[in-house]
Amino acid sequence: MSDQAAQQGIRGRAGVVLAIVCSAQLILAVDITIILVADVQIKHALGFSEASLSWIVTAYALTFGGLLLLAGRLCDSFGHRRMFLVGMALFGIASACAALSADPLELVLARAAQGVAASMVSPAALALLGDEFTHGPRRSRAFGFWAASGSAGGVIGYTVGGELVGYLGWRWAFIINLPITAAGILAGRRYLPARAASGTRRRLPVLGAASVTIGLGLLIYALGEGQSAGWVSATTLALIAGAGLCIAVFTIHEARSPDPLIALAVIRRRESAASVAAALQAATISAAVYLGSLYLQQVLGDSPQRVGIDTLPVPLGVAAGAYAVTRLLRQGRGGGYQGTALVVGGFGLVAAALAWIGAEARAESYATVLLPGWAVLGFGLAVSQVPLAALATSNASEEVRGAVAGVYSMGQQVGTAIGLTAFSVLAAAYAHGPALADRLHGLQVATLGTSALALAAAVLAGLTLPRDAVAGARPAQADGAAGN
């Protein structure tokens, strides 16, 4: 076989791998936002109270974000392909259990199980992407598709979810996962690279994983409790203190453990700043889209189906931005300093779009304010996220790539959970009454807050992201030695 034919064959199989990974990323993102469309039906069907309804989302976010570090570690120990397949199977089983739930407890437990499965799939998928696309423009283009699928998936949960739930009922929000996970497992068994695991069977850091998961869970729960019970109530203060104690235990344990949950080689990498930027990006975008959906429903009076249609500018902007930036990266003009410049520029576009929406949104301003603002928001998100995801895993050896992916994905999920809660609290605090003008004022203030966070993320990215790391570089062998 000629070199050209061999290269074409690799491209063909690599395309299937990319499709599998992007489909998994898409479904994980969809499963977060589709519930926000179905929650009213679920509340009436299963008898949730107002206080307990939020656990449909919280249970998923807690286990997803809290277990990502441990899942990244397991990916490196037991193999990326194996973790991906097991996680997809568990996600399908948990989705079936959620669809068959007959009471609130069953659904919350099923959602928690979905989060566990998602914590396995997400770092494994990102690591598999790094396994298949190790360097060059093809790597940059692959990460562009991966970033676009995750970004668009969150909004597709609103669009497709609104139609699906509106016509077929809330259980279809979970039933739709079954054929997708089954296809992912069958295709994954055949096409995903079955590379050898690290071969090292180290003791699992149970204390570290438990302390960070419980700590993050208490912190997120405290944010929600503070809104209802008060920020200086005994319950809220106890939750915050418990979260701080757990995080302190995790920090001390990691510093003293000879085999920590996060290897020092992962923390000390200059590229780890991308995970912090990813957390800020997720907090900004998730809150902005959520606040926008509240604007559509509470101010404009949109139905769930109409919300899905009106949020289309975001995924369309993401698609346009991903296409533009991947073409730039494919031409070899996105690595190093320019890769960091793209991240900063993307954050700047997001900040500008949100500032425009927050300052100009009125009771009748969708076409003139929200529509163009959301299109720019989606474009800026893709411009920043594509090189950001590539930078996060650049120069990481195969031995630590799963842990690096786990830290990056954890930053996204924790940022999403905290961002949604924090800016929802901010919107409620500045909505001083039930009148339309009061609700609009609260949404405007919170949206301006997301703009300020995006601007802060742009400054942080410009100061901390490496300027000489090429997104498509081959993993450095020294990293593997340092991580073991």
Short mmCIF file of C-alpha atoms in Angstrom, two decimals:
data_model
loop_
_atom_site.label_atom_id
_atom_site.label_comp_id
_atom_site.label_asym_id
_atom_site.label_seq_id
_atom_site.Cartn_x
_atom_site.Cartn_y
_atom_site.Cartn_z
CA MET A 1 0.00 0.00 0.00
CA SER A 2 1.32 3.42 -0.90
CA ASP A 3 1.91 6.08 1.71
CA GLN A 4 -0.94 8.14 0.28
CA ALA A 5 -3.37 5.22 0.49
CA ALA A 6 -2.27 4.40 3.99
CA GLN A 7 -2.80 7.99 5.02
CA GLN A 8 -6.27 7.96 3.48
CA GLY A 9 -7.10 4.74 5.35
CA ILE A 10 -6.02 6.24 8.63
CA ARG A 11 -8.13 9.33 7.89
CA GLY A 12 -11.16 7.15 7.26
CA ARG A 13 -10.89 5.22 10.52
CA ALA A 14 -9.94 8.36 12.43
CA GLY A 15 -13.11 10.00 11.14
CA VAL A 16 -15.20 7.21 12.66
CA VAL A 17 -13.34 7.56 15.96
CA LEU A 18 -14.00 11.29 15.89
CA ALA A 19 -17.70 10.70 15.22
CA ILE A 20 -17.99 8.29 18.16
CA VAL A 21 -16.24 10.64 20.58
CA CYS A 22 -18.20 13.69 19.44
CA SER A 23 -21.50 11.81 19.72
CA ALA A 24 -20.66 10.90 23.31
CA GLN A 25 -19.71 14.48 24.12
CA LEU A 26 -22.92 15.71 22.52
CA ILE A 27 -25.20 13.42 24.51
CA LEU A 28 -23.52 14.30 27.81
CA ALA A 29 -24.04 18.00 27.16
CA VAL A 30 -27.63 17.50 25.99
CA ASP A 31 -28.50 15.56 29.12
CA ILE A 32 -27.75 18.57 31.31
CA THR A 33 -30.02 21.09 29.60
CA ILE A 34 -32.84 18.88 28.33
CA ILE A 35 -34.00 18.39 31.92
CA LEU A 36 -34.51 22.14 32.29
CA VAL A 37 -37.19 21.87 29.61
CA ALA A 38 -38.82 18.76 31.12
CA ASP A 39 -38.74 19.70 34.80
CA VAL A 40 -42.29 21.10 34.94
CA GLN A 41 -43.76 17.88 33.52
CA ILE A 42 -41.59 15.79 35.85
CA LYS A 43 -42.69 17.80 38.86
CA HIS A 44 -46.38 17.14 38.20
CA ALA A 45 -45.94 13.53 37.07
CA LEU A 46 -43.82 12.28 39.98
CA GLY A 47 -44.84 14.67 42.75
CA PHE A 48 -41.64 16.65 43.29
CA SER A 49 -41.81 19.60 45.66
CA GLU A 50 -40.39 22.98 44.72
CA ALA A 51 -37.45 22.42 47.07
CA SER A 52 -36.60 18.94 45.79
CA LEU A 53 -37.06 19.57 42.07
CA SER A 54 -33.60 21.06 41.68
CA TRP A 55 -32.04 17.72 42.65
CA ILE A 56 -32.91 16.39 39.19
CA VAL A 57 -30.11 18.59 37.87
CA THR A 58 -27.95 18.72 41.01
CA ALA A 59 -27.60 14.94 41.42
CA TYR A 60 -26.25 14.66 37.88
CA ALA A 61 -23.89 17.62 38.21
CA LEU A 62 -22.54 16.49 41.59
CA THR A 63 -21.53 12.98 40.57
CA PHE A 64 -20.39 14.09 37.12
CA GLY A 65 -18.11 16.86 38.32
CA GLY A 66 -17.07 15.29 41.61
CA LEU A 67 -15.87 11.97 40.21
CA LEU A 68 -14.07 13.21 37.12
CA LEU A 69 -10.66 13.21 38.81
CA LEU A 70 -10.98 9.61 39.92
CA ALA A 71 -12.34 8.62 36.50
CA GLY A 72 -9.37 10.29 34.79
CA ARG A 73 -7.05 8.28 37.01
CA LEU A 74 -8.89 5.06 36.20
CA CYS A 75 -8.62 5.86 32.48
CA ASP A 76 -4.84 5.85 32.73
CA SER A 77 -4.78 2.67 34.83
CA PHE A 78 -7.31 0.52 32.97
CA GLY A 79 -7.33 1.95 29.45
CA HIS A 80 -9.20 4.75 27.71
CA ARG A 81 -11.25 2.49 25.43
CA ARG A 82 -12.36 0.21 28.26
CA MET A 83 -13.49 3.11 30.44
CA PHE A 84 -15.37 4.66 27.53
CA LEU A 85 -17.31 1.48 26.77
CA VAL A 86 -18.13 0.75 30.41
CA GLY A 87 -19.24 4.34 30.96
CA MET A 88 -21.48 4.33 27.88
CA ALA A 89 -23.09 1.07 28.99
CA LEU A 90 -23.75 2.44 32.48
CA PHE A 91 -25.14 5.66 30.99
CA GLY A 92 -27.61 3.68 28.90
CA ILE A 93 -28.72 1.57 31.88
CA ALA A 94 -29.13 4.65 34.08
CA SER A 95 -31.13 6.40 31.33
CA ALA A 96 -33.50 3.42 31.13
CA CYS A 97 -33.94 3.50 34.91
CA ALA A 98 -34.67 7.23 34.77
CA ALA A 99 -37.29 6.72 32.06
CA LEU A 100 -38.98 4.03 34.20
CA SER A 101 -38.89 6.03 37.44
CA ALA A 102 -42.13 6.02 39.41
CA ASP A 103 -41.24 8.42 42.26
CA PRO A 104 -38.80 11.27 42.96
CA LEU A 105 -36.22 9.14 44.80
CA GLU A 106 -35.91 6.68 41.90
CA LEU A 107 -35.35 9.50 39.40
CA VAL A 108 -32.78 11.30 41.57
CA LEU A 109 -30.82 8.05 42.07
CA ALA A 110 -30.96 7.34 38.33
CA ARG A 111 -29.70 10.86 37.59
CA ALA A 112 -26.84 10.37 40.03
CA ALA A 113 -25.96 7.12 38.23
CA GLN A 114 -26.02 9.00 34.93
CA GLY A 115 -23.55 11.45 36.41
CA VAL A 116 -21.23 8.61 37.48
CA ALA A 117 -21.35 7.22 33.95
CA ALA A 118 -20.74 10.65 32.43
CA SER A 119 -17.67 11.11 34.65
CA MET A 120 -16.25 7.95 33.09
CA VAL A 121 -17.14 8.77 29.49
CA SER A 122 -16.01 12.40 29.35
CA PRO A 123 -12.28 12.06 30.24
CA ALA A 124 -12.05 8.78 28.34
CA ALA A 125 -13.46 10.44 25.21
CA LEU A 126 -11.03 13.36 25.44
CA ALA A 127 -8.11 11.01 26.05
CA LEU A 128 -9.14 8.83 23.09
CA LEU A 129 -9.15 11.93 20.94
CA GLY A 130 -5.58 12.61 22.03
CA ASP A 131 -4.65 8.98 21.33
CA GLU A 132 -5.94 9.08 17.77
CA PHE A 133 -4.89 12.63 16.83
CA THR A 134 -1.44 13.09 18.28
CA HIS A 135 -0.12 16.10 16.36
CA GLY A 136 -0.49 18.42 13.43
CA PRO A 137 -3.47 20.17 11.82
CA ARG A 138 -5.60 16.99 12.03
CA ARG A 139 -5.39 17.19 15.82
CA SER A 140 -6.51 20.82 15.83
CA ARG A 141 -9.39 20.05 13.50
CA ALA A 142 -10.48 17.07 15.63
CA PHE A 143 -10.54 19.18 18.77
CA GLY A 144 -12.56 21.74 16.85
CA PHE A 145 -15.28 19.19 16.13
CA TRP A 146 -15.15 17.92 19.73
CA ALA A 147 -15.50 21.42 21.17
CA ALA A 148 -18.33 22.29 18.81
CA SER A 149 -20.27 19.11 19.67
CA GLY A 150 -20.06 19.80 23.40
CA SER A 151 -20.92 23.48 23.08
CA ALA A 152 -23.84 22.90 20.73
CA GLY A 153 -25.11 19.96 22.78
CA GLY A 154 -26.00 22.16 25.72
CA VAL A 155 -28.24 24.32 23.55
CA ILE A 156 -29.62 21.39 21.54
CA GLY A 157 -30.95 20.14 24.86
CA TYR A 158 -33.22 23.18 24.83
CA THR A 159 -34.13 23.00 21.14
CA VAL A 160 -34.68 19.27 20.57
CA GLY A 161 -35.71 18.77 24.19
CA GLY A 162 -38.47 21.35 23.93
CA GLU A 163 -40.02 19.62 20.93
CA LEU A 164 -39.47 16.09 22.23
CA VAL A 165 -40.89 16.72 25.68
CA GLY A 166 -43.69 18.88 24.36
CA TYR A 167 -45.03 16.20 22.01
CA LEU A 168 -43.99 12.85 23.54
CA GLY A 169 -43.60 13.52 27.27
CA TRP A 170 -40.75 13.85 29.77
CA ARG A 171 -39.72 10.16 29.74
CA TRP A 172 -38.47 10.61 26.17
CA ALA A 173 -35.79 12.93 27.50
CA PHE A 174 -34.14 9.72 28.75
CA ILE A 175 -35.40 7.19 26.19
CA ILE A 176 -33.63 9.09 23.41
CA ASN A 177 -30.30 8.18 25.05
CA LEU A 178 -30.77 4.42 24.57
CA PRO A 179 -30.20 4.06 20.80
CA ILE A 180 -27.35 6.58 20.91
CA THR A 181 -25.49 4.76 23.68
CA ALA A 182 -26.09 1.37 22.02
CA ALA A 183 -24.68 2.65 18.72
CA GLY A 184 -21.73 4.18 20.54
CA ILE A 185 -20.89 0.89 22.26
CA LEU A 186 -21.14 -1.18 19.08
CA ALA A 187 -19.08 1.28 17.04
CA GLY A 188 -16.61 1.79 19.89
CA ARG A 189 -15.87 -1.92 20.22
CA ARG A 190 -14.95 -2.05 16.55
CA TYR A 191 -13.24 1.24 15.82
CA LEU A 192 -11.82 2.81 18.98
CA PRO A 193 -8.07 2.25 19.42
CA ALA A 194 -7.42 -0.55 21.91
CA ARG A 195 -4.12 0.67 23.23
CA ALA A 196 -2.52 -0.92 26.20
CA ALA A 197 -3.21 0.57 29.62
CA SER A 198 -0.36 1.94 31.69
CA GLY A 199 0.06 -1.51 33.26
CA THR A 200 0.39 0.02 36.72
CA ARG A 201 -2.27 -1.11 39.18
CA ARG A 202 -1.96 1.50 41.90
CA ARG A 203 -4.09 1.71 45.03
CA LEU A 204 -7.17 3.81 44.38
CA PRO A 205 -7.08 7.13 46.28
CA VAL A 206 -10.47 6.67 47.92
CA LEU A 207 -9.99 9.35 50.59
CA GLY A 208 -8.94 11.97 48.06
CA ALA A 209 -11.80 11.16 45.67
CA ALA A 210 -14.40 11.07 48.46
CA SER A 211 -13.26 14.31 50.10
CA VAL A 212 -13.20 16.36 46.89
CA THR A 213 -16.55 14.94 45.72
CA ILE A 214 -18.30 15.56 49.03
CA GLY A 215 -16.67 18.97 49.36
CA LEU A 216 -17.84 20.11 45.94
CA GLY A 217 -21.28 18.65 46.60
CA LEU A 218 -21.64 20.54 49.87
CA LEU A 219 -20.46 23.76 48.23
CA ILE A 220 -22.97 23.52 45.39
CA TYR A 221 -25.75 22.57 47.82
CA ALA A 222 -24.80 25.52 50.04
CA LEU A 223 -25.19 27.92 47.10
CA GLY A 224 -28.72 26.69 46.53
CA GLU A 225 -29.56 26.61 50.24
CA GLY A 226 -28.27 30.14 50.74
CA GLN A 227 -30.79 31.44 48.23
CA SER A 228 -33.75 29.89 50.08
CA ALA A 229 -32.67 29.75 53.75
CA GLY A 230 -30.39 32.81 53.82
CA TRP A 231 -26.64 33.18 53.54
CA VAL A 232 -26.10 33.56 57.28
CA SER A 233 -28.46 30.78 58.33
CA ALA A 234 -27.06 27.96 60.44
CA THR A 235 -27.67 25.42 57.68
CA THR A 236 -25.89 27.43 55.00
CA LEU A 237 -22.92 28.24 57.21
CA ALA A 238 -22.63 24.59 58.28
CA LEU A 239 -22.64 23.46 54.65
CA ILE A 240 -19.96 25.99 53.72
CA ALA A 241 -17.84 24.96 56.70
CA GLY A 242 -18.23 21.30 55.79
CA ALA A 243 -17.24 22.02 52.20
CA GLY A 244 -14.16 23.89 53.37
CA LEU A 245 -13.19 21.06 55.70
CA CYS A 246 -13.49 18.47 52.94
CA ILE A 247 -11.46 20.55 50.51
CA ALA A 248 -8.82 21.05 53.22
CA VAL A 249 -8.68 17.29 53.81
CA PHE A 250 -8.28 16.74 50.09
CA THR A 251 -5.48 19.30 49.83
CA ILE A 252 -3.56 17.89 52.82
CA HIS A 253 -4.04 14.32 51.64
CA GLU A 254 -2.83 15.14 48.14
CA ALA A 255 0.24 16.95 49.48
CA ARG A 256 1.26 14.03 51.72
CA SER A 257 0.19 11.04 49.63
CA PRO A 258 2.93 9.17 47.76
CA ASP A 259 0.32 8.29 45.12
CA PRO A 260 -2.06 11.28 44.90
CA LEU A 261 -5.26 11.50 42.93
CA ILE A 262 -3.73 14.26 40.79
CA ALA A 263 -0.08 13.70 40.01
CA LEU A 264 2.19 16.68 40.55
CA ALA A 265 3.22 16.38 36.92
CA VAL A 266 -0.37 17.21 35.96
CA ILE A 267 -0.66 20.17 38.31
CA ARG A 268 2.71 21.66 37.41
CA ARG A 269 2.09 21.62 33.67
CA ARG A 270 1.83 25.14 32.30
CA GLU A 271 -1.06 23.92 30.18
CA SER A 272 -3.11 23.23 33.35
CA ALA A 273 -4.11 26.91 33.27
CA ALA A 274 -6.42 25.89 30.41
CA SER A 275 -8.53 23.90 32.89
CA VAL A 276 -9.07 27.02 35.01
CA ALA A 277 -10.03 28.97 31.91
CA ALA A 278 -12.41 26.16 30.92
CA ALA A 279 -14.13 26.37 34.31
CA LEU A 280 -14.66 30.13 33.93
CA GLN A 281 -15.88 29.63 30.37
CA ALA A 282 -18.40 26.98 31.44
CA ALA A 283 -19.66 29.14 34.31
CA THR A 284 -20.16 32.06 31.93
CA ILE A 285 -21.84 30.23 29.06
CA SER A 286 -24.12 27.96 31.11
CA ALA A 287 -25.37 30.88 33.18
CA ALA A 288 -25.79 33.14 30.14
CA VAL A 289 -27.88 30.59 28.23
CA TYR A 290 -29.96 29.82 31.33
CA LEU A 291 -30.61 33.51 32.00
CA GLY A 292 -31.51 33.95 28.34
CA SER A 293 -34.05 31.13 28.56
CA LEU A 294 -35.59 32.81 31.62
CA TYR A 295 -35.80 36.04 29.63
CA LEU A 296 -37.62 34.24 26.83
CA GLN A 297 -40.10 32.57 29.19
CA GLN A 298 -40.63 35.22 31.89
CA VAL A 299 -40.30 38.41 29.85
CA LEU A 300 -41.36 37.41 26.34
CA GLY A 301 -43.71 34.61 27.44
CA ASP A 302 -42.25 31.88 25.19
CA SER A 303 -43.41 28.27 25.46
CA PRO A 304 -40.79 25.51 25.91
CA GLN A 305 -41.03 24.71 22.20
CA ARG A 306 -40.55 28.35 21.26
CA VAL A 307 -37.56 28.62 23.60
CA GLY A 308 -35.91 25.86 21.60
CA ILE A 309 -36.34 27.79 18.37
CA ASP A 310 -35.27 31.13 19.81
CA THR A 311 -32.00 29.71 21.20
CA LEU A 312 -30.85 28.50 17.77
CA PRO A 313 -28.51 31.51 17.23
CA VAL A 314 -26.14 30.06 19.84
CA PRO A 315 -25.44 26.68 18.17
CA LEU A 316 -25.39 28.34 14.76
CA GLY A 317 -22.79 30.79 16.04
CA VAL A 318 -20.83 27.89 17.53
CA ALA A 319 -20.86 26.07 14.20
CA ALA A 320 -19.64 29.16 12.34
CA GLY A 321 -16.92 29.85 14.89
CA ALA A 322 -15.72 26.25 14.96
CA TYR A 323 -15.54 26.19 11.16
CA ALA A 324 -13.55 29.41 11.04
CA VAL A 325 -11.07 28.53 13.77
CA THR A 326 -10.49 24.96 12.60
CA ARG A 327 -9.66 26.25 9.12
CA LEU A 328 -7.17 28.62 10.71
CA LEU A 329 -5.64 25.85 12.82
CA ARG A 330 -5.57 23.43 9.89
CA GLN A 331 -3.48 25.95 7.96
CA GLY A 332 -0.95 25.88 10.80
CA ARG A 333 -1.65 29.37 12.14
CA GLY A 334 -3.21 28.52 15.51
CA GLY A 335 -0.47 27.15 17.71
CA GLY A 336 1.70 28.81 20.30
CA TYR A 337 1.10 32.50 20.84
CA GLN A 338 -1.68 32.62 18.25
CA GLY A 339 -3.52 29.77 19.96
CA THR A 340 -3.56 31.76 23.20
CA ALA A 341 -4.59 34.87 21.26
CA LEU A 342 -7.60 32.97 19.88
CA VAL A 343 -8.66 32.01 23.40
CA VAL A 344 -8.36 35.61 24.60
CA GLY A 345 -10.14 36.95 21.54
CA GLY A 346 -12.97 34.43 21.91
CA PHE A 347 -13.48 35.37 25.54
CA GLY A 348 -13.50 39.02 24.50
CA LEU A 349 -16.28 38.39 21.97
CA VAL A 350 -18.30 36.56 24.62
CA ALA A 351 -17.84 39.43 27.09
CA ALA A 352 -18.87 42.01 24.49
CA ALA A 353 -21.97 40.04 23.45
CA LEU A 354 -23.13 39.58 27.04
CA ALA A 355 -22.48 43.24 27.87
CA TRP A 356 -24.64 44.22 24.89
CA ILE A 357 -27.44 41.85 25.93
CA GLY A 358 -27.36 42.91 29.57
CA ALA A 359 -27.38 46.62 28.77
CA GLU A 360 -29.88 46.67 25.92
CA ALA A 361 -32.39 43.85 26.58
CA ARG A 362 -35.95 45.12 26.97
CA ALA A 363 -39.41 43.60 26.99
CA GLU A 364 -39.53 43.49 23.16
CA SER A 365 -35.94 43.23 21.96
CA TYR A 366 -35.31 39.65 20.83
CA ALA A 367 -34.68 40.40 17.14
CA THR A 368 -32.57 43.51 17.73
CA VAL A 369 -30.61 42.47 20.86
CA LEU A 370 -30.78 38.83 21.90
CA LEU A 371 -30.62 37.22 18.45
CA PRO A 372 -27.43 38.98 17.25
CA GLY A 373 -25.95 38.91 20.76
CA TRP A 374 -26.40 35.15 21.05
CA ALA A 375 -24.93 34.59 17.58
CA VAL A 376 -21.77 36.50 18.58
CA LEU A 377 -21.76 34.64 21.91
CA GLY A 378 -21.76 31.26 20.15
CA PHE A 379 -19.07 32.37 17.69
CA GLY A 380 -16.82 33.61 20.51
CA LEU A 381 -17.38 30.42 22.49
CA ALA A 382 -16.15 28.26 19.63
CA VAL A 383 -13.19 30.54 18.87
CA SER A 384 -12.00 30.23 22.46
CA GLN A 385 -12.90 26.62 23.20
CA VAL A 386 -11.33 24.93 20.20
CA PRO A 387 -7.71 26.00 20.94
CA LEU A 388 -8.37 25.86 24.70
CA ALA A 389 -9.21 22.15 24.60
CA ALA A 390 -6.18 21.44 22.44
CA LEU A 391 -3.86 23.46 24.70
CA ALA A 392 -5.11 21.62 27.79
CA THR A 393 -3.89 18.26 26.51
CA SER A 394 -0.92 19.39 24.45
CA ASN A 395 2.44 17.87 25.38
CA ALA A 396 0.76 15.38 27.75
CA SER A 397 2.06 11.83 27.51
CA GLU A 398 -0.29 8.87 27.14
CA GLU A 399 0.38 7.87 30.77
CA VAL A 400 -1.16 11.07 32.18
CA ARG A 401 -3.49 12.07 29.37
CA GLY A 402 -6.54 10.60 31.12
CA ALA A 403 -5.79 12.55 34.31
CA VAL A 404 -5.28 15.75 32.31
CA ALA A 405 -8.59 15.17 30.54
CA GLY A 406 -10.28 14.52 33.89
CA VAL A 407 -9.05 17.81 35.35
CA TYR A 408 -10.16 19.72 32.24
CA SER A 409 -13.62 18.11 32.17
CA MET A 410 -14.04 18.56 35.91
CA GLY A 411 -13.35 22.26 35.51
CA GLN A 412 -16.14 22.48 32.94
CA GLN A 413 -18.72 20.62 35.04
CA VAL A 414 -17.91 22.35 38.32
CA GLY A 415 -17.93 25.69 36.51
CA THR A 416 -21.35 24.87 35.05
CA ALA A 417 -22.86 23.90 38.40
CA ILE A 418 -21.44 26.87 40.30
CA GLY A 419 -22.10 29.36 37.51
CA LEU A 420 -25.77 28.38 37.15
CA THR A 421 -26.38 28.61 40.88
CA ALA A 422 -24.39 31.80 41.53
CA PHE A 423 -25.87 33.87 38.71
CA SER A 424 -29.38 32.56 39.43
CA VAL A 425 -28.93 33.85 42.98
CA LEU A 426 -27.69 37.19 41.60
CA ALA A 427 -30.70 37.52 39.29
CA ALA A 428 -33.10 36.76 42.14
CA ALA A 429 -31.35 39.22 44.46
CA TYR A 430 -31.81 42.12 42.02
CA ALA A 431 -35.39 41.22 41.07
CA HIS A 432 -36.99 43.16 43.91
CA GLY A 433 -40.55 42.16 43.07
CA PRO A 434 -42.76 39.95 40.87
CA ALA A 435 -43.42 42.67 38.29
CA LEU A 436 -42.08 42.26 34.77
CA ALA A 437 -39.73 45.22 35.15
CA ASP A 438 -38.27 43.74 38.35
CA ARG A 439 -37.60 40.34 36.77
CA LEU A 440 -36.05 42.01 33.73
CA HIS A 441 -33.77 44.11 35.95
CA GLY A 442 -32.54 41.01 37.80
CA LEU A 443 -31.79 39.22 34.54
CA GLN A 444 -29.95 42.26 33.18
CA VAL A 445 -27.72 42.58 36.25
CA ALA A 446 -26.88 38.87 36.24
CA THR A 447 -26.11 38.94 32.51
CA LEU A 448 -23.75 41.86 33.03
CA GLY A 449 -22.13 39.76 35.75
CA THR A 450 -21.47 36.97 33.26
CA SER A 451 -19.90 39.54 30.94
CA ALA A 452 -17.56 40.66 33.72
CA LEU A 453 -16.59 37.02 34.37
CA ALA A 454 -15.84 36.46 30.67
CA LEU A 455 -13.66 39.56 30.65
CA ALA A 456 -11.80 38.33 33.73
CA ALA A 457 -11.30 34.96 32.01
CA ALA A 458 -9.81 36.73 28.97
CA VAL A 459 -7.30 38.56 31.16
CA LEU A 460 -6.42 35.39 33.07
CA ALA A 461 -5.97 33.41 29.86
CA GLY A 462 -3.70 36.07 28.39
CA LEU A 463 -1.51 36.07 31.49
CA THR A 464 -1.31 32.34 32.24
CA LEU A 465 -1.73 30.26 29.09
CA PRO A 466 1.55 29.13 27.48
CA ARG A 467 2.54 31.16 24.44
CA ASP A 468 5.05 28.74 23.00
CA ALA A 469 3.07 25.48 23.28
CA VAL A 470 1.75 24.29 19.94
CA ALA A 471 -1.72 22.77 20.14
CA GLY A 472 -0.78 20.02 17.77
CA ALA A 473 2.55 19.08 19.33
CA ARG A 474 3.45 15.52 20.07
CA PRO A 475 3.31 14.45 23.72
CA ALA A 476 6.61 14.91 25.48
CA GLN A 477 8.04 11.71 26.83
CA ALA A 478 9.32 13.54 29.88
CA ASP A 479 5.78 14.11 31.05
CA GLY A 480 5.17 10.43 31.27
CA ALA A 481 8.22 9.94 33.39
CA ALA A 482 7.27 12.73 35.67
CA GLY A 483 3.76 11.43 36.12
CA ASN A 484 4.78 7.97 37.28
#
